[in-house]
Short mmCIF file of C-alpha atoms and ligand atoms in Angstrom, two decimals:
data_model
loop_
_atom_site.label_atom_id
_atom_site.label_comp_id
_atom_site.label_asym_id
_atom_site.label_seq_id
_atom_site.Cartn_x
_atom_site.Cartn_y
_atom_site.Cartn_z
CA MET A 1 9.64 -72.83 5.26
CA THR A 2 7.44 -69.74 5.88
CA GLU A 3 5.84 -69.36 8.87
CA ILE A 4 2.21 -67.95 8.94
CA ILE A 5 1.40 -65.68 11.75
CA ALA A 6 -2.11 -64.69 12.54
CA LYS A 7 -2.24 -60.92 12.67
CA ARG A 8 -3.93 -59.57 15.57
CA ASP A 9 -7.06 -57.36 15.56
CA ILE A 10 -5.50 -54.01 16.79
CA ARG A 11 -8.93 -52.95 18.14
CA GLN A 12 -8.50 -55.47 20.99
CA LEU A 13 -5.67 -53.25 22.53
CA SER A 14 -6.31 -50.71 25.05
CA LEU A 15 -4.74 -47.11 24.72
CA GLU A 16 -2.09 -48.42 27.14
CA GLN A 17 -1.20 -51.58 25.21
CA LEU A 18 -1.27 -49.63 22.09
CA THR A 19 1.13 -47.08 23.73
CA GLU A 20 3.57 -49.98 25.07
CA TYR A 21 3.75 -51.40 21.51
CA PHE A 22 4.76 -48.06 19.91
CA LEU A 23 7.38 -47.50 22.70
CA ALA A 24 8.54 -51.08 22.03
CA ILE A 25 9.11 -50.36 18.18
CA GLY A 26 11.08 -47.15 19.36
CA ASP A 27 8.17 -44.80 18.49
CA LYS A 28 6.67 -42.10 20.55
CA GLY A 29 3.99 -42.90 23.04
CA PHE A 30 1.80 -40.12 21.48
CA ARG A 31 1.66 -42.17 18.13
CA ALA A 32 -0.75 -44.50 20.24
CA LYS A 33 -3.15 -41.60 20.84
CA GLN A 34 -3.34 -40.71 17.06
CA VAL A 35 -3.80 -44.36 16.09
CA TYR A 36 -6.40 -44.73 18.87
CA GLU A 37 -8.40 -41.90 17.52
CA TRP A 38 -8.28 -43.35 14.10
CA LEU A 39 -9.46 -46.64 15.29
CA TRP A 40 -12.21 -45.46 17.45
CA LYS A 41 -13.34 -41.81 16.94
CA LYS A 42 -12.86 -42.04 13.19
CA SER A 43 -13.57 -45.46 12.52
CA ALA A 44 -10.73 -46.00 10.24
CA LYS A 45 -11.10 -49.27 8.31
CA ASP A 46 -7.63 -49.26 6.76
CA PHE A 47 -4.23 -48.13 7.86
CA ASP A 48 -3.81 -45.98 4.84
CA GLN A 49 -6.70 -43.67 6.04
CA MET A 50 -4.28 -42.71 9.05
CA THR A 51 -2.78 -39.81 6.88
CA ASN A 52 -0.95 -38.20 9.90
CA ILE A 53 1.01 -41.48 10.45
CA SER A 54 3.99 -41.95 8.39
CA LEU A 55 3.98 -44.63 5.66
CA GLU A 56 6.73 -46.42 7.32
CA THR A 57 4.74 -46.69 10.52
CA ARG A 58 1.54 -47.64 8.47
CA GLU A 59 3.57 -50.46 7.04
CA LYS A 60 4.78 -51.67 10.39
CA LEU A 61 1.11 -51.65 11.41
CA LYS A 62 -0.13 -53.66 8.57
CA ALA A 63 2.54 -56.23 9.06
CA GLU A 64 1.29 -56.85 12.63
CA PHE A 65 -2.30 -56.06 12.88
CA VAL A 66 -5.67 -56.26 10.98
CA ILE A 67 -8.70 -53.83 11.70
CA ASN A 68 -11.58 -56.03 12.28
CA HIS A 69 -15.08 -54.36 11.52
CA ILE A 70 -18.73 -55.43 11.35
CA ALA A 71 -20.73 -54.96 8.22
CA VAL A 72 -24.38 -54.15 7.79
CA ASP A 73 -25.32 -57.08 5.45
CA GLU A 74 -28.98 -56.40 5.16
CA MET A 75 -31.09 -53.34 6.07
CA GLN A 76 -34.96 -53.56 6.45
CA ARG A 77 -36.96 -50.44 6.94
CA SER A 78 -40.54 -50.72 8.71
CA GLU A 79 -43.50 -48.63 7.59
CA ASP A 80 -43.04 -46.71 11.00
CA GLY A 81 -39.48 -45.69 10.16
CA THR A 82 -37.66 -48.32 12.29
CA ILE A 83 -34.66 -49.89 10.58
CA LYS A 84 -33.42 -53.30 11.36
CA ASN A 85 -29.79 -54.25 10.44
CA ALA A 86 -28.49 -57.83 9.95
CA VAL A 87 -24.98 -57.32 11.17
CA LYS A 88 -22.14 -59.60 9.93
CA LEU A 89 -19.39 -60.13 12.50
CA PHE A 90 -15.68 -60.91 11.39
CA ASP A 91 -16.00 -64.65 11.69
CA GLY A 92 -19.34 -64.47 9.81
CA ALA A 93 -21.75 -64.73 12.72
CA THR A 94 -24.78 -62.41 12.55
CA VAL A 95 -26.71 -60.23 15.10
CA GLU A 96 -29.43 -57.60 14.63
CA SER A 97 -29.45 -54.10 15.67
CA VAL A 98 -32.29 -51.58 15.16
CA LEU A 99 -32.65 -47.85 14.89
CA ILE A 100 -35.95 -46.57 16.40
CA PRO A 101 -37.04 -43.06 15.53
CA THR A 102 -39.58 -41.10 17.48
CA ASP A 103 -40.36 -37.34 17.64
CA LYS A 104 -37.96 -36.60 20.31
CA ARG A 105 -35.28 -39.45 20.10
CA ILE A 106 -33.43 -41.69 17.74
CA THR A 107 -32.43 -44.73 19.64
CA ALA A 108 -30.06 -47.51 18.74
CA CYS A 109 -30.92 -50.98 20.32
CA ILE A 110 -28.00 -53.15 20.05
CA SER A 111 -26.85 -56.87 20.58
CA SER A 112 -24.32 -58.15 23.04
CA GLN A 113 -24.18 -61.83 22.34
CA VAL A 114 -24.86 -63.99 19.24
CA GLY A 115 -27.87 -65.85 20.37
CA CYS A 116 -28.70 -66.16 24.05
CA SER A 117 -28.41 -68.73 26.90
CA LEU A 118 -31.25 -67.69 29.15
CA ASP A 119 -34.49 -69.26 27.59
CA CYS A 120 -37.00 -66.87 28.51
CA HIS A 121 -40.12 -68.59 27.09
CA PHE A 122 -41.62 -65.44 25.39
CA CYS A 123 -38.39 -64.34 23.57
CA ALA A 124 -37.41 -65.19 19.83
CA THR A 125 -33.73 -64.77 20.54
CA ALA A 126 -34.01 -67.46 23.29
CA ARG A 127 -34.84 -70.15 20.37
CA LEU A 128 -31.19 -69.49 19.02
CA LYS A 129 -28.39 -70.98 21.09
CA ARG A 130 -25.88 -68.87 22.54
CA MET A 131 -22.86 -69.00 20.34
CA ARG A 132 -20.42 -66.48 21.56
CA ASN A 133 -20.10 -62.96 23.21
CA LEU A 134 -19.50 -59.90 21.21
CA ASN A 135 -16.04 -58.19 21.40
CA PRO A 136 -16.30 -54.55 22.50
CA ASP A 137 -15.45 -53.33 19.02
CA GLU A 138 -18.26 -55.24 17.72
CA ILE A 139 -20.73 -53.77 19.89
CA TYR A 140 -19.12 -50.28 19.41
CA ASP A 141 -19.56 -50.54 15.64
CA GLN A 142 -23.20 -51.27 15.88
CA VAL A 143 -23.51 -47.91 17.60
CA VAL A 144 -21.47 -46.18 14.87
CA ALA A 145 -23.56 -47.73 11.93
CA ILE A 146 -26.79 -46.63 13.62
CA LYS A 147 -25.39 -43.20 14.27
CA GLU A 148 -24.54 -42.96 10.48
CA GLN A 149 -27.95 -44.05 9.51
CA SER A 150 -29.52 -41.66 11.81
CA GLU A 151 -27.64 -39.00 10.18
CA SER A 152 -28.09 -40.14 6.49
CA PHE A 153 -31.77 -41.04 6.59
CA PHE A 154 -33.10 -38.80 9.21
CA ASN A 155 -30.73 -35.91 9.25
CA ARG A 156 -30.66 -36.21 12.93
CA PRO A 157 -28.27 -37.06 15.62
CA LEU A 158 -28.47 -40.63 17.41
CA THR A 159 -29.56 -39.71 21.12
CA ASN A 160 -30.05 -43.14 23.02
CA ILE A 161 -28.44 -46.42 23.17
CA VAL A 162 -30.18 -49.35 24.60
CA PHE A 163 -28.62 -52.90 25.13
CA MET A 164 -32.13 -54.63 24.36
CA GLY A 165 -31.01 -56.40 21.44
CA MET A 166 -29.88 -60.02 21.19
CA GLY A 167 -28.19 -61.59 24.26
CA GLU A 168 -27.74 -60.95 27.90
CA PRO A 169 -25.31 -57.89 28.41
CA LEU A 170 -24.42 -59.07 32.07
CA LEU A 171 -23.30 -62.37 30.82
CA ASN A 172 -20.66 -60.42 28.74
CA TYR A 173 -19.98 -58.23 31.44
CA HIS A 174 -16.38 -57.21 30.44
CA ASN A 175 -16.79 -56.48 26.86
CA VAL A 176 -20.07 -54.72 27.43
CA ILE A 177 -18.60 -52.35 30.16
CA ASP A 178 -15.41 -51.94 27.82
CA SER A 179 -17.56 -50.89 24.76
CA ILE A 180 -19.58 -48.51 27.02
CA ASP A 181 -16.10 -46.94 28.09
CA LYS A 182 -15.36 -46.30 24.51
CA ILE A 183 -18.82 -45.21 23.51
CA THR A 184 -18.77 -42.66 26.26
CA ASN A 185 -15.27 -41.56 26.03
CA PRO A 186 -14.32 -38.27 24.19
CA LYS A 187 -11.76 -40.29 22.32
CA GLY A 188 -14.52 -42.38 21.17
CA LEU A 189 -17.94 -41.33 20.47
CA GLY A 190 -18.38 -39.06 23.45
CA ILE A 191 -22.12 -40.13 24.22
CA SER A 192 -23.31 -39.35 27.82
CA PRO A 193 -23.78 -42.37 29.94
CA LYS A 194 -27.15 -40.89 30.93
CA ARG A 195 -28.18 -41.72 27.26
CA ILE A 196 -27.40 -45.50 27.70
CA THR A 197 -29.56 -47.99 29.12
CA LEU A 198 -28.51 -51.65 29.80
CA SER A 199 -31.28 -53.94 30.10
CA THR A 200 -30.97 -57.20 31.86
CA VAL A 201 -32.91 -60.34 33.23
CA GLY A 202 -31.26 -59.22 36.73
CA ILE A 203 -28.26 -61.24 37.73
CA PRO A 204 -28.01 -60.18 41.34
CA LYS A 205 -24.08 -60.76 41.57
CA LEU A 206 -23.44 -58.66 38.54
CA ILE A 207 -25.89 -56.02 39.51
CA LYS A 208 -23.78 -55.53 42.53
CA LYS A 209 -20.65 -55.59 40.61
CA MET A 210 -21.89 -52.82 38.28
CA ALA A 211 -22.74 -50.89 41.63
CA ASP A 212 -19.19 -51.53 42.86
CA ASP A 213 -17.72 -50.38 39.35
CA SER A 214 -19.70 -47.02 39.76
CA VAL A 215 -21.09 -47.35 36.46
CA LYS A 216 -23.05 -44.15 35.32
CA PHE A 217 -25.30 -45.62 32.61
CA ASN A 218 -29.10 -46.45 33.33
CA LEU A 219 -30.21 -49.81 34.45
CA ALA A 220 -33.36 -51.80 33.38
CA ILE A 221 -34.70 -54.85 34.65
CA SER A 222 -36.76 -57.29 32.57
CA LEU A 223 -39.17 -58.16 35.63
CA HIS A 224 -42.32 -59.12 33.92
CA SER A 225 -43.67 -60.64 37.18
CA ALA A 226 -43.19 -59.91 40.82
CA VAL A 227 -44.43 -63.19 41.93
CA ASN A 228 -41.59 -66.07 42.13
CA ASP A 229 -43.65 -68.87 40.85
CA THR A 230 -44.96 -66.75 37.88
CA ARG A 231 -41.71 -65.22 37.01
CA SER A 232 -39.91 -68.66 37.34
CA LYS A 233 -42.17 -70.03 34.66
CA VAL A 234 -41.82 -67.39 32.28
CA MET A 235 -38.01 -66.73 33.05
CA PRO A 236 -36.15 -69.70 34.22
CA ILE A 237 -33.17 -67.52 35.47
CA ASN A 238 -35.70 -66.89 38.39
CA LEU A 239 -35.20 -70.38 39.51
CA LYS A 240 -31.23 -69.56 40.14
CA SER A 241 -32.01 -66.29 41.54
CA SER A 242 -35.17 -65.53 43.25
CA LEU A 243 -36.93 -62.04 43.49
CA GLU A 244 -35.51 -61.67 47.10
CA ASP A 245 -32.21 -62.21 45.55
CA LEU A 246 -32.85 -59.53 42.75
CA ALA A 247 -34.35 -57.23 45.31
CA ASP A 248 -31.33 -57.49 47.63
CA SER A 249 -28.84 -56.50 44.72
CA LEU A 250 -30.96 -53.66 43.75
CA GLN A 251 -30.97 -52.16 47.14
CA TYR A 252 -27.27 -52.60 46.97
CA TRP A 253 -27.37 -50.83 43.49
CA TYR A 254 -29.27 -47.98 44.79
CA HIS A 255 -27.45 -47.47 47.88
CA LYS A 256 -24.19 -47.22 45.81
CA THR A 257 -25.32 -45.33 42.78
CA ARG A 258 -28.43 -43.53 43.80
CA LYS A 259 -29.70 -44.23 40.48
CA LYS A 260 -33.47 -45.17 39.79
CA VAL A 261 -34.25 -48.44 37.76
CA THR A 262 -36.77 -49.32 35.03
CA TYR A 263 -38.74 -52.27 35.29
CA GLU A 264 -39.71 -53.95 31.83
CA TYR A 265 -42.93 -55.59 32.11
CA VAL A 266 -45.17 -57.54 29.63
CA ILE A 267 -48.77 -58.44 30.70
CA TRP A 268 -49.93 -61.85 29.30
CA GLN A 269 -53.38 -63.18 29.33
CA GLY A 270 -53.93 -65.73 31.98
CA ILE A 271 -50.48 -65.45 33.31
CA ASN A 272 -49.85 -62.34 35.06
CA ASP A 273 -53.06 -60.17 34.39
CA GLU A 274 -54.67 -60.45 37.65
CA GLU A 275 -55.10 -57.72 40.44
CA GLU A 276 -52.74 -59.73 42.74
CA ASP A 277 -50.13 -59.59 39.99
CA ALA A 278 -50.36 -55.83 39.67
CA LYS A 279 -50.27 -55.33 43.30
CA ALA A 280 -47.25 -57.47 43.76
CA LEU A 281 -45.61 -55.40 41.17
CA VAL A 282 -46.58 -52.22 43.21
CA GLU A 283 -45.13 -53.75 46.36
CA PHE A 284 -41.74 -54.56 44.28
CA CYS A 285 -41.66 -50.87 43.09
CA LYS A 286 -41.38 -49.76 46.68
CA ILE A 287 -37.99 -51.61 47.35
CA ILE A 288 -36.07 -48.83 45.75
CA PRO A 289 -37.12 -45.80 43.51
CA ALA A 290 -38.37 -47.16 40.06
CA LYS A 291 -40.37 -46.59 37.22
CA VAL A 292 -42.29 -49.28 35.04
CA ASN A 293 -42.26 -49.50 31.08
CA ILE A 294 -45.28 -51.76 30.34
CA ILE A 295 -44.08 -53.19 26.91
CA GLU A 296 -46.62 -54.49 24.33
CA TYR A 297 -46.06 -58.35 23.63
CA ASN A 298 -44.71 -59.14 20.31
CA PRO A 299 -45.99 -62.63 19.39
CA ILE A 300 -43.13 -64.87 18.29
CA ASP A 301 -45.35 -67.76 17.45
CA GLU A 302 -48.87 -69.23 18.01
CA GLY A 303 -47.77 -70.24 21.42
CA GLU A 304 -49.30 -69.73 24.83
CA TYR A 305 -48.24 -66.32 25.02
CA GLN A 306 -50.85 -63.54 24.32
CA GLN A 307 -51.13 -60.07 25.11
CA ALA A 308 -53.36 -59.38 28.04
CA SER A 309 -56.76 -57.31 27.63
CA ASP A 310 -56.92 -53.51 27.51
CA GLU A 311 -58.90 -53.99 31.03
CA ALA A 312 -55.81 -55.77 32.39
CA LEU A 313 -53.51 -53.08 31.15
CA GLY A 314 -55.77 -50.37 32.43
CA MET A 315 -55.87 -52.00 35.93
CA TYR A 316 -52.18 -52.11 36.13
CA VAL A 317 -51.79 -48.60 35.25
CA ARG A 318 -54.47 -47.53 37.63
CA LEU A 319 -52.80 -49.35 40.55
CA LEU A 320 -49.34 -48.15 39.75
CA GLU A 321 -50.51 -44.43 39.50
CA GLU A 322 -52.66 -44.59 42.67
CA ASN A 323 -49.30 -45.51 44.18
CA ASP A 324 -47.44 -42.79 42.73
CA ILE A 325 -45.20 -44.94 40.53
CA VAL A 326 -44.29 -43.68 37.14
CA VAL A 327 -45.60 -45.87 34.47
CA ASN A 328 -45.19 -45.50 30.71
CA VAL A 329 -47.07 -47.86 27.99
CA ARG A 330 -44.56 -48.74 25.14
CA ARG A 331 -46.14 -49.41 21.89
CA SER A 332 -44.16 -51.86 19.65
CA ARG A 333 -41.95 -50.33 16.73
CA GLY A 334 -41.02 -52.31 13.71
CA LYS A 335 -43.34 -55.10 14.33
CA ASP A 336 -43.92 -55.48 10.41
CA ILE A 337 -40.18 -56.41 10.05
CA ASP A 338 -39.65 -58.52 13.08
CA ALA A 339 -37.67 -55.69 14.69
CA ALA A 340 -39.74 -55.29 17.87
CA CYS A 341 -38.44 -56.36 21.49
CA GLY A 342 -37.97 -60.13 21.53
CA GLN A 343 -38.36 -60.52 17.95
CA LEU A 344 -34.86 -60.61 16.98
CA ALA A 345 -33.80 -63.92 15.70
CA ASN A 346 -31.88 -63.65 12.45
CA LYS A 347 -34.89 -64.89 10.45
CA ASN A 348 -33.59 -63.72 7.07
N1 SAH B 401 -31.37 -59.89 27.84
C1 SAH B 401 -31.64 -58.55 28.13
C2 SAH B 401 -31.77 -57.79 26.71
C3 SAH B 401 -32.60 -58.20 25.68
S1 SAH B 401 -34.42 -58.30 25.63
C4 SAH B 401 -33.11 -58.64 28.86
O1 SAH B 401 -33.57 -59.56 29.09
O2 SAH B 401 -33.43 -57.46 29.49
C5 SAH B 401 -34.97 -56.80 25.70
C6 SAH B 401 -36.50 -56.52 26.26
O3 SAH B 401 -37.35 -57.31 25.41
C7 SAH B 401 -36.61 -57.22 27.64
O4 SAH B 401 -37.27 -56.44 28.60
C8 SAH B 401 -37.20 -58.52 27.27
O5 SAH B 401 -38.04 -59.21 28.31
C9 SAH B 401 -38.39 -58.14 26.28
N2 SAH B 401 -38.90 -59.23 25.43
C10 SAH B 401 -38.50 -60.29 25.00
N3 SAH B 401 -39.18 -60.92 24.08
C11 SAH B 401 -40.26 -60.01 23.98
C12 SAH B 401 -41.60 -60.19 23.26
N4 SAH B 401 -41.88 -61.20 22.57
N5 SAH B 401 -42.26 -59.13 23.44
C13 SAH B 401 -42.03 -58.08 24.14
N6 SAH B 401 -41.09 -57.81 24.77
C14 SAH B 401 -40.11 -58.88 24.88
#
């Protein structure tokens, strides 16, 4: 009777584990470095691409391992140049990633989970249930795919990465941090952590953990309201951890990292468009050094959420600026192909 042994995905192994493997089969430790470079830096999809590895060793690797890779299943291009990818994972699940070109930057917006468990009422991804976490390689590969698109379609390098696609990155903490290690490592993509932003609903315990782990990337918090009742209505996570808990974790973050945060903020008609809402935001911005990105609302249905008036937007900007808080107003990109913030929902 033949026994079928499932082959392991070699990209789940750390460099240390790969080194152990090579030593265990009587090979040299440095072989691990060579293979690791093929797997990450050179994104090899096949062991036979590893031309500086002997045929015999390649055969051994093939017998034991597979190399899993994502595949861009479908690519849509917006009239503003934005590209949205439907990305197929090795088990057939799909996530979306977005390339956002501007004059100065090309940004990759990537997903960290299949679906999401957080139920923010204004977000299309929340309508999908959370299926699973992405592995580090599945996150890394989204960046590689967009880096290639950036070079082939725009003839420009990828400059920034934002974890603002599908899912809550902090609820996939270990794999997200692992992927960022590989993205920033010279043995991987060698992209500076200063060009990476992790966006989160703000889970206090995990914000503190990031601070303890001395992470070097930027942190953005999806705030949307600095009034507990209002925030709890639009983001149920706020019922579990209040603005006070969030503030406490942000103070811890700043104390340890000395890094500013960005608050992402959408202004909705009849929800948070009064002066008292803006004043609460101003006060929240005084807790630690911070700037505000006001994001245009991208409607996901005919529902209760509507973009607030230009007057409300102007009122927010004036109050923030009067208090010396940096504020940027972000226009949506890729709306025509459902690629804008909060619209990622595997529609096709
Ligand atoms: N879970 C993470 C990252 C994904 S969402 C987080 O919540 O931060 C990325 C950003 O898009 C967040 O700031 C989110 O609040 C915002 N967003 C969600 N739905 C939106 C919508 N319909 N219009 C505009 N922004 C939206």
